[in-house]
Tab-separated table of C-alpha atoms in Angstrom:
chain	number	residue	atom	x	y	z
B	1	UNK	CA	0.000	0.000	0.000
B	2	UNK	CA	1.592	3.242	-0.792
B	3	UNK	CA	1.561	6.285	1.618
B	4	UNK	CA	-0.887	7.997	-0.406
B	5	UNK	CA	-3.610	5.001	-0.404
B	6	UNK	CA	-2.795	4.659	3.363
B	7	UNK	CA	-3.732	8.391	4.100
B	8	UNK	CA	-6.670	7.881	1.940
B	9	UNK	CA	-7.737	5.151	4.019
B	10	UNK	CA	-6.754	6.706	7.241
B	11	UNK	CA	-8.992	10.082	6.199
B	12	UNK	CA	-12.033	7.806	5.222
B	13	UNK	CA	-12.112	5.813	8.731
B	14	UNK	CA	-11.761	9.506	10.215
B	15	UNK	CA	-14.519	10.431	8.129
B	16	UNK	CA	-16.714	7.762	9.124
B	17	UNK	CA	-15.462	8.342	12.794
B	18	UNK	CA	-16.825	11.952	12.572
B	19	UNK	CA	-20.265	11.165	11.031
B	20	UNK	CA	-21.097	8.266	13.678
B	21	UNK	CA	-19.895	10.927	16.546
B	22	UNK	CA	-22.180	13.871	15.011
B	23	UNK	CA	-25.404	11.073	15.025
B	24	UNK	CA	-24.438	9.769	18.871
B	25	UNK	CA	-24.378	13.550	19.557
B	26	UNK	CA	-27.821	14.259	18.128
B	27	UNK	CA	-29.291	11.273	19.050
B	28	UNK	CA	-28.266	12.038	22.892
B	29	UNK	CA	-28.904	16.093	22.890
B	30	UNK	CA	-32.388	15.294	21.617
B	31	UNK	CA	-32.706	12.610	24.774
B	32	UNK	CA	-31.459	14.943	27.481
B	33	UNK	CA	-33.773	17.954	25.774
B	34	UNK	CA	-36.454	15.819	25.726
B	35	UNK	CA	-36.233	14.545	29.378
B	36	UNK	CA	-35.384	18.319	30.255
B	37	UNK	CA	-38.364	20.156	29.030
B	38	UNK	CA	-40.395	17.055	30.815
B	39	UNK	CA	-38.616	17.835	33.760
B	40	UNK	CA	-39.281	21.724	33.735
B	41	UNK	CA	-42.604	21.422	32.609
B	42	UNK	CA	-42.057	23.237	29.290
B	43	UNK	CA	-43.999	20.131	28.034
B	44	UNK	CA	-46.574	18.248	29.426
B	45	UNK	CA	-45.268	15.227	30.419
B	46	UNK	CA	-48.177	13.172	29.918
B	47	UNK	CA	-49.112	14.428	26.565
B	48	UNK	CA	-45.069	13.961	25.261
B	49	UNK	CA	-43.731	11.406	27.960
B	50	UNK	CA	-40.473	11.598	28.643
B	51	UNK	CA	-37.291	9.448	28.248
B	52	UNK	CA	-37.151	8.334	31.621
B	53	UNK	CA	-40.803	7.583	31.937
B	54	UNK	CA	-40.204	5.272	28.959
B	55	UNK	CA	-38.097	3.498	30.602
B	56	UNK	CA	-40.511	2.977	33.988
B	57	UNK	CA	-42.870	1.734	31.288
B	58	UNK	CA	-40.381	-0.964	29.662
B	59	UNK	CA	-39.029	-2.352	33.099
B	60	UNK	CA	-42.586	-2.805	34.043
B	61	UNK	CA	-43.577	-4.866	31.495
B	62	UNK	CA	-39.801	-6.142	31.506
B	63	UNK	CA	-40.667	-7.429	34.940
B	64	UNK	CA	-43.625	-9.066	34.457
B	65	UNK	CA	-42.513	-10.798	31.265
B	66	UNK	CA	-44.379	-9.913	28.696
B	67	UNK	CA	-42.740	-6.907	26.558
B	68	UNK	CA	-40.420	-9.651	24.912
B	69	UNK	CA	-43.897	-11.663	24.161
B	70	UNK	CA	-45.217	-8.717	22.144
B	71	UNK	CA	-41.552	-7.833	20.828
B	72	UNK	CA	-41.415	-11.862	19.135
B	73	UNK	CA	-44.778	-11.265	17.993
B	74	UNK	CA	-44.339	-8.342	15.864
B	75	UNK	CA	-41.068	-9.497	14.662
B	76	UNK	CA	-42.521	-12.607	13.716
B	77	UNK	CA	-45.806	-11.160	11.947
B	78	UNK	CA	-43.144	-8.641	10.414
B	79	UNK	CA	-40.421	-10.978	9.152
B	80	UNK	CA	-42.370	-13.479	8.167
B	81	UNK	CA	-44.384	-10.889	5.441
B	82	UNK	CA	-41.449	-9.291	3.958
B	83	UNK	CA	-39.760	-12.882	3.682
B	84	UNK	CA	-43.625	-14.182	1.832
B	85	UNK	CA	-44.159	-10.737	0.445
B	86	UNK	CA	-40.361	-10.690	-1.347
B	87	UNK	CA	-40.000	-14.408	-2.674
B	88	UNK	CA	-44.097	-14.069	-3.851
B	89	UNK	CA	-43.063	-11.060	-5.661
B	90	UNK	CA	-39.680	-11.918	-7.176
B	91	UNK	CA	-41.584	-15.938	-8.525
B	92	UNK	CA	-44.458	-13.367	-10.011
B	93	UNK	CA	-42.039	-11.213	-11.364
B	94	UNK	CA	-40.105	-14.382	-13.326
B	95	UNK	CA	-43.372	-15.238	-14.534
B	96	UNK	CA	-44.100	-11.766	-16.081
B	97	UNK	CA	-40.542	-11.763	-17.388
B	98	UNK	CA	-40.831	-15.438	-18.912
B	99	UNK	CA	-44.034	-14.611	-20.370
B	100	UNK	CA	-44.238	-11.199	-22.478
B	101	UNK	CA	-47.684	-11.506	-23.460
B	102	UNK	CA	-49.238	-11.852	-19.775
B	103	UNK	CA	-47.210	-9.345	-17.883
B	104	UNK	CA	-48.492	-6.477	-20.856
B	105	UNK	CA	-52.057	-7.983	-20.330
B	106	UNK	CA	-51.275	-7.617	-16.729
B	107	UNK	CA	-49.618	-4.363	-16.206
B	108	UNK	CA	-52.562	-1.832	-15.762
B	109	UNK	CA	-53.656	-4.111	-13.500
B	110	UNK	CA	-50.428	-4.331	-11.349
B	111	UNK	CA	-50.634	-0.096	-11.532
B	112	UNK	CA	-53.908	-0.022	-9.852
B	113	UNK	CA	-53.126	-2.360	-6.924
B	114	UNK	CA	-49.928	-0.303	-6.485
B	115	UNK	CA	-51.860	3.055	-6.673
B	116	UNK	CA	-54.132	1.087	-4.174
B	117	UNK	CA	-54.426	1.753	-0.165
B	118	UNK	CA	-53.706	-1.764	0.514
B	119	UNK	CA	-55.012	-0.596	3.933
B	120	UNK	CA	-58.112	-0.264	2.993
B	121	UNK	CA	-58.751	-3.777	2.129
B	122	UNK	CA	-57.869	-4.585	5.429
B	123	UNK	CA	-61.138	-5.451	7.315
B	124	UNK	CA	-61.743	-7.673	3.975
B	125	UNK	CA	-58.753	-9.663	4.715
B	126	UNK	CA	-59.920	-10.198	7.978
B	127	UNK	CA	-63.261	-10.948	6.922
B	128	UNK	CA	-61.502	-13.492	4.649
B	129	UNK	CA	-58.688	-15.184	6.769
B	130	UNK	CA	-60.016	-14.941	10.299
B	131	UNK	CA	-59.225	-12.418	12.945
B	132	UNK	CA	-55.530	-12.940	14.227
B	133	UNK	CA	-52.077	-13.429	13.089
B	134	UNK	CA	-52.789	-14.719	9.584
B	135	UNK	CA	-54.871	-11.387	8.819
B	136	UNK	CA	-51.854	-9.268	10.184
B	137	UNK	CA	-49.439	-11.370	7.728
B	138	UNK	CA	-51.082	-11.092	4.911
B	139	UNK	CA	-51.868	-7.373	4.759
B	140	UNK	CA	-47.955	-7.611	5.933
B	141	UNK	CA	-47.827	-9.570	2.132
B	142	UNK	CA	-49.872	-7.912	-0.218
B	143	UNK	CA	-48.507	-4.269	1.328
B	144	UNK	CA	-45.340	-5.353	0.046
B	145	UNK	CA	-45.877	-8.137	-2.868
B	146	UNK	CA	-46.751	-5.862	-5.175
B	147	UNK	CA	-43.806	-3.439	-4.658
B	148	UNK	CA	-41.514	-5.986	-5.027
B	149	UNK	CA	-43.365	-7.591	-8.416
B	150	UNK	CA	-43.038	-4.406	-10.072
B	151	UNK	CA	-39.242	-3.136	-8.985
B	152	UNK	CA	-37.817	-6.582	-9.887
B	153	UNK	CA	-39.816	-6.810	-13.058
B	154	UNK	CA	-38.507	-3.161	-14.023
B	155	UNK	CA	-34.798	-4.154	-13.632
B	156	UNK	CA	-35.138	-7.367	-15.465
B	157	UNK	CA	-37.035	-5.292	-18.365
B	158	UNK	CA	-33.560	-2.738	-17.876
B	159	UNK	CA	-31.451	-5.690	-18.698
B	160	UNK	CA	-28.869	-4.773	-21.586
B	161	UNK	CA	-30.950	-5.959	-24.594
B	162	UNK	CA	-27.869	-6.832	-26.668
B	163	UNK	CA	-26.327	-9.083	-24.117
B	164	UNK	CA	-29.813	-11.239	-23.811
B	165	UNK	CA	-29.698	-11.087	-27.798
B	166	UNK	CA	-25.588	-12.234	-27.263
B	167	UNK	CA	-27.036	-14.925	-25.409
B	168	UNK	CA	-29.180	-16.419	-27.573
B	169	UNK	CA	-26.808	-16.069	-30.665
B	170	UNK	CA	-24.693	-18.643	-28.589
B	171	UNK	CA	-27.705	-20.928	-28.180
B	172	UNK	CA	-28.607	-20.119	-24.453
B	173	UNK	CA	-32.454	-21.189	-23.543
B	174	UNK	CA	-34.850	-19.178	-21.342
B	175	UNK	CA	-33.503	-20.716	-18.260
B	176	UNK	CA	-29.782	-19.966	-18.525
B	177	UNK	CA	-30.488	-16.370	-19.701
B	178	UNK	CA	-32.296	-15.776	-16.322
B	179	UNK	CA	-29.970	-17.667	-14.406
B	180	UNK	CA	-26.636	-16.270	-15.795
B	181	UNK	CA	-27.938	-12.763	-17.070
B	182	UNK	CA	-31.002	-11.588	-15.649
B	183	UNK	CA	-30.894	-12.482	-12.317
B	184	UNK	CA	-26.940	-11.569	-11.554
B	185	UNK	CA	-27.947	-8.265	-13.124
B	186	UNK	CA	-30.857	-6.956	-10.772
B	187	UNK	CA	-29.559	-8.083	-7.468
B	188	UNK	CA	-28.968	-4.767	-6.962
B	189	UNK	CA	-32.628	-4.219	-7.192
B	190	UNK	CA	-33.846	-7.033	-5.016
B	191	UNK	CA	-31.889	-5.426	-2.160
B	192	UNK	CA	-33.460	-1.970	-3.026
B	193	UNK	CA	-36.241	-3.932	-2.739
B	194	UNK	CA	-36.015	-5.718	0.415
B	195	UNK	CA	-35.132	-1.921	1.504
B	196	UNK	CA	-38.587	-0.362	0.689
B	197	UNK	CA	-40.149	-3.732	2.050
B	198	UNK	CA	-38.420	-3.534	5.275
B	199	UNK	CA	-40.781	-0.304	5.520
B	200	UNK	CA	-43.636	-1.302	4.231
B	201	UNK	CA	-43.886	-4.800	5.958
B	202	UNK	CA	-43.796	-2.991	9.409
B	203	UNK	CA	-46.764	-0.424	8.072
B	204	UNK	CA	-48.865	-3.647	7.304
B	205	UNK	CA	-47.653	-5.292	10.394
B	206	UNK	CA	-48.850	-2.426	12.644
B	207	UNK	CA	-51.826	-1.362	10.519
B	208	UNK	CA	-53.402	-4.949	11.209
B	209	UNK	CA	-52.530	-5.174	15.094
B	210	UNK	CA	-54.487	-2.079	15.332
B	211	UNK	CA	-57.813	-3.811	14.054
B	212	UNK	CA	-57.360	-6.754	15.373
B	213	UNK	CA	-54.200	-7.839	17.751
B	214	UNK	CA	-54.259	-9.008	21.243
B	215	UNK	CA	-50.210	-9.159	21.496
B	216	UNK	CA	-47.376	-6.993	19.780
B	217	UNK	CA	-46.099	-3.603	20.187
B	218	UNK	CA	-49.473	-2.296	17.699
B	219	UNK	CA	-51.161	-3.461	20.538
B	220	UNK	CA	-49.551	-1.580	23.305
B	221	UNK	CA	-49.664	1.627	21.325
B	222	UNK	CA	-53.659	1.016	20.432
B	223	UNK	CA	-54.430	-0.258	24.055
B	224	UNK	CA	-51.930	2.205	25.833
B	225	UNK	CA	-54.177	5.055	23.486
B	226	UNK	CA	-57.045	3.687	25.198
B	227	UNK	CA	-56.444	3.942	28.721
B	228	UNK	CA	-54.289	7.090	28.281
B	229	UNK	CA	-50.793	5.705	29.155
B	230	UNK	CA	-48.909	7.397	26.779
B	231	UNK	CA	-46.293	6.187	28.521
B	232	UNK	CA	-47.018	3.077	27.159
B	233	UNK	CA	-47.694	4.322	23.770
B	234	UNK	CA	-44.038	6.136	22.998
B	235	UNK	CA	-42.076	3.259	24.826
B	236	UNK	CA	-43.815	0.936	21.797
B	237	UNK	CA	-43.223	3.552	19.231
B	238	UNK	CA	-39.416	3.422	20.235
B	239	UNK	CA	-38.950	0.049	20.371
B	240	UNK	CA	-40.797	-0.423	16.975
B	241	UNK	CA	-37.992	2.212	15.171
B	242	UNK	CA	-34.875	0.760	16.907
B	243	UNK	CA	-36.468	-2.826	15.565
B	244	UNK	CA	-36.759	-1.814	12.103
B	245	UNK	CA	-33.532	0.417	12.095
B	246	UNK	CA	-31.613	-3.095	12.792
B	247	UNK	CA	-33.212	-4.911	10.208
B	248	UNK	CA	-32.702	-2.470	7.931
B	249	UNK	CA	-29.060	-2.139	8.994
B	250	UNK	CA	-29.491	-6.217	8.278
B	251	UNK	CA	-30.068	-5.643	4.779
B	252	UNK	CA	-27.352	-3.232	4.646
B	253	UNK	CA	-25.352	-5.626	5.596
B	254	UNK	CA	-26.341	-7.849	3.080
B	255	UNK	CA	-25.983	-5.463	0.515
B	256	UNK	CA	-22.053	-4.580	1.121
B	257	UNK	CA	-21.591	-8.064	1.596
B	258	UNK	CA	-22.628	-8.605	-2.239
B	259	UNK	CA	-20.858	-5.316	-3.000
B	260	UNK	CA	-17.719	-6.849	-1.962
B	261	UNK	CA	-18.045	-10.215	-2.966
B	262	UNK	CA	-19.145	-8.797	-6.714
């Protein structure tokens, strides 16, 4: 390494240094302001909470045992419809891809179920699957399925037309174009997908243990709501954005991971 790439390197972990400092600084100014204006009554502590009285909240439920109950819930109703909602979508996306005809008979179809408050067809889903965790994972799904079927379907359509047409000069069938070409080609845009459906799988997730959960952290902030422990309610709102900053973070991870390897 010569001294030049070494100060490079050296100025970029600096760099990186500096920028996770500045958040850790924001991140704890915004905590101590928050639990001061609690404190001094420039808020009203019941209407904002506070930091601290967060904390009373999660050590109560902490202590009798059930805040990790509602935590595995959510994550469960949560992972389990971005995992259906992204492998659904990427198989329907193949199919559009393998056959031309059906996914341009399809397509105005696909816009109006994106363009589509999948929250509204909510209490149908319930109506339809049965009022628990199956409704909450599929309106989890279809929040996210059709996101997925038309990102991944727009990269493969983005693939370089002259190396598919290279392909097939040198004989290669359907199957080997998709598995040496298309696919290779729009990973990138599966993990932009998995991205957006991090988001969206917790929206659906939360939307459907509003109407009709009994555990998870949509629970505590609906039934906290209704008994006016607020308390309650922001100590669930935290915990769900540290959850889905970490699986985001996950696919992050993923993503460099391919970066690197590719």
């Amino acid at each position: 390494m010569s001294k030049e790439h070494e100060l490079y390197v050296k100025k970029v972990k600096r760099d990186k240094l500096k920028v996770t400092f500045f958040r850790l600084v924001i991140l704890l100014g915004f905590i101590l302001l928050w639990e001061l204006a609690a404190d001094m009554k420039w808020v009203d502590p019941f209407l904002t909470s506070s930091p601290s009285r967060m904390f009373k909240s999660f050590l109560s439920f902490y202590e009798d045992g059930t805040i990790l109950r509602h935590i595995w819930v959510t994550c469960y109703e949560t992972i389990l419809g971005f995992s259906l909602g992204t492998i659904l979508g990427t198989i329907i996306a193949i199919v559009l891809w393998w056959f031309p005809f059906t996914a341009k008979v399809l397509d105005p179809y696909l816009v109006v179920l994106n363009a589509l408050p999948k929250v509204a067809l909510a209490p149908i889903i319930i109506f339809w699957v049965g009022n628990g965790t199956s409704a909450i994972i599929v309106i989890a799904l279809l929040i996210s399925i059709v996101t997925t079927i038309i990102s991944v379907f727009t990269g493969f359509q983005d693939v370089d037309r002259e190396k598919i047409l290279l392909m097939k000069t040198f004989q290669a069938n359907k199957i080997q174009i998709l598995k040496y070409l298309i696919i290779p080609y729009t990973i990138p845009v599966l993990i932009s997908a998995l991205k957006i459906n991090v988001g969206l799988s917790w929206v659906g997730v939360i939307m459907g243990e509003f109407l009709v959960a009994r555990e998870g952290l949509g629970f505590l902030i609906v039934y906290g709501g209704q008994i006016s422990q607020l308390d309650m309610v922001m100590m669930s709102i935290v915990l769900l954005s540290i959850i889905a900053f970490l699986m985001y973070k996950l696919v992050a991870i993923i993503e460099k991971k391919y970066i690197k390897e590719s």
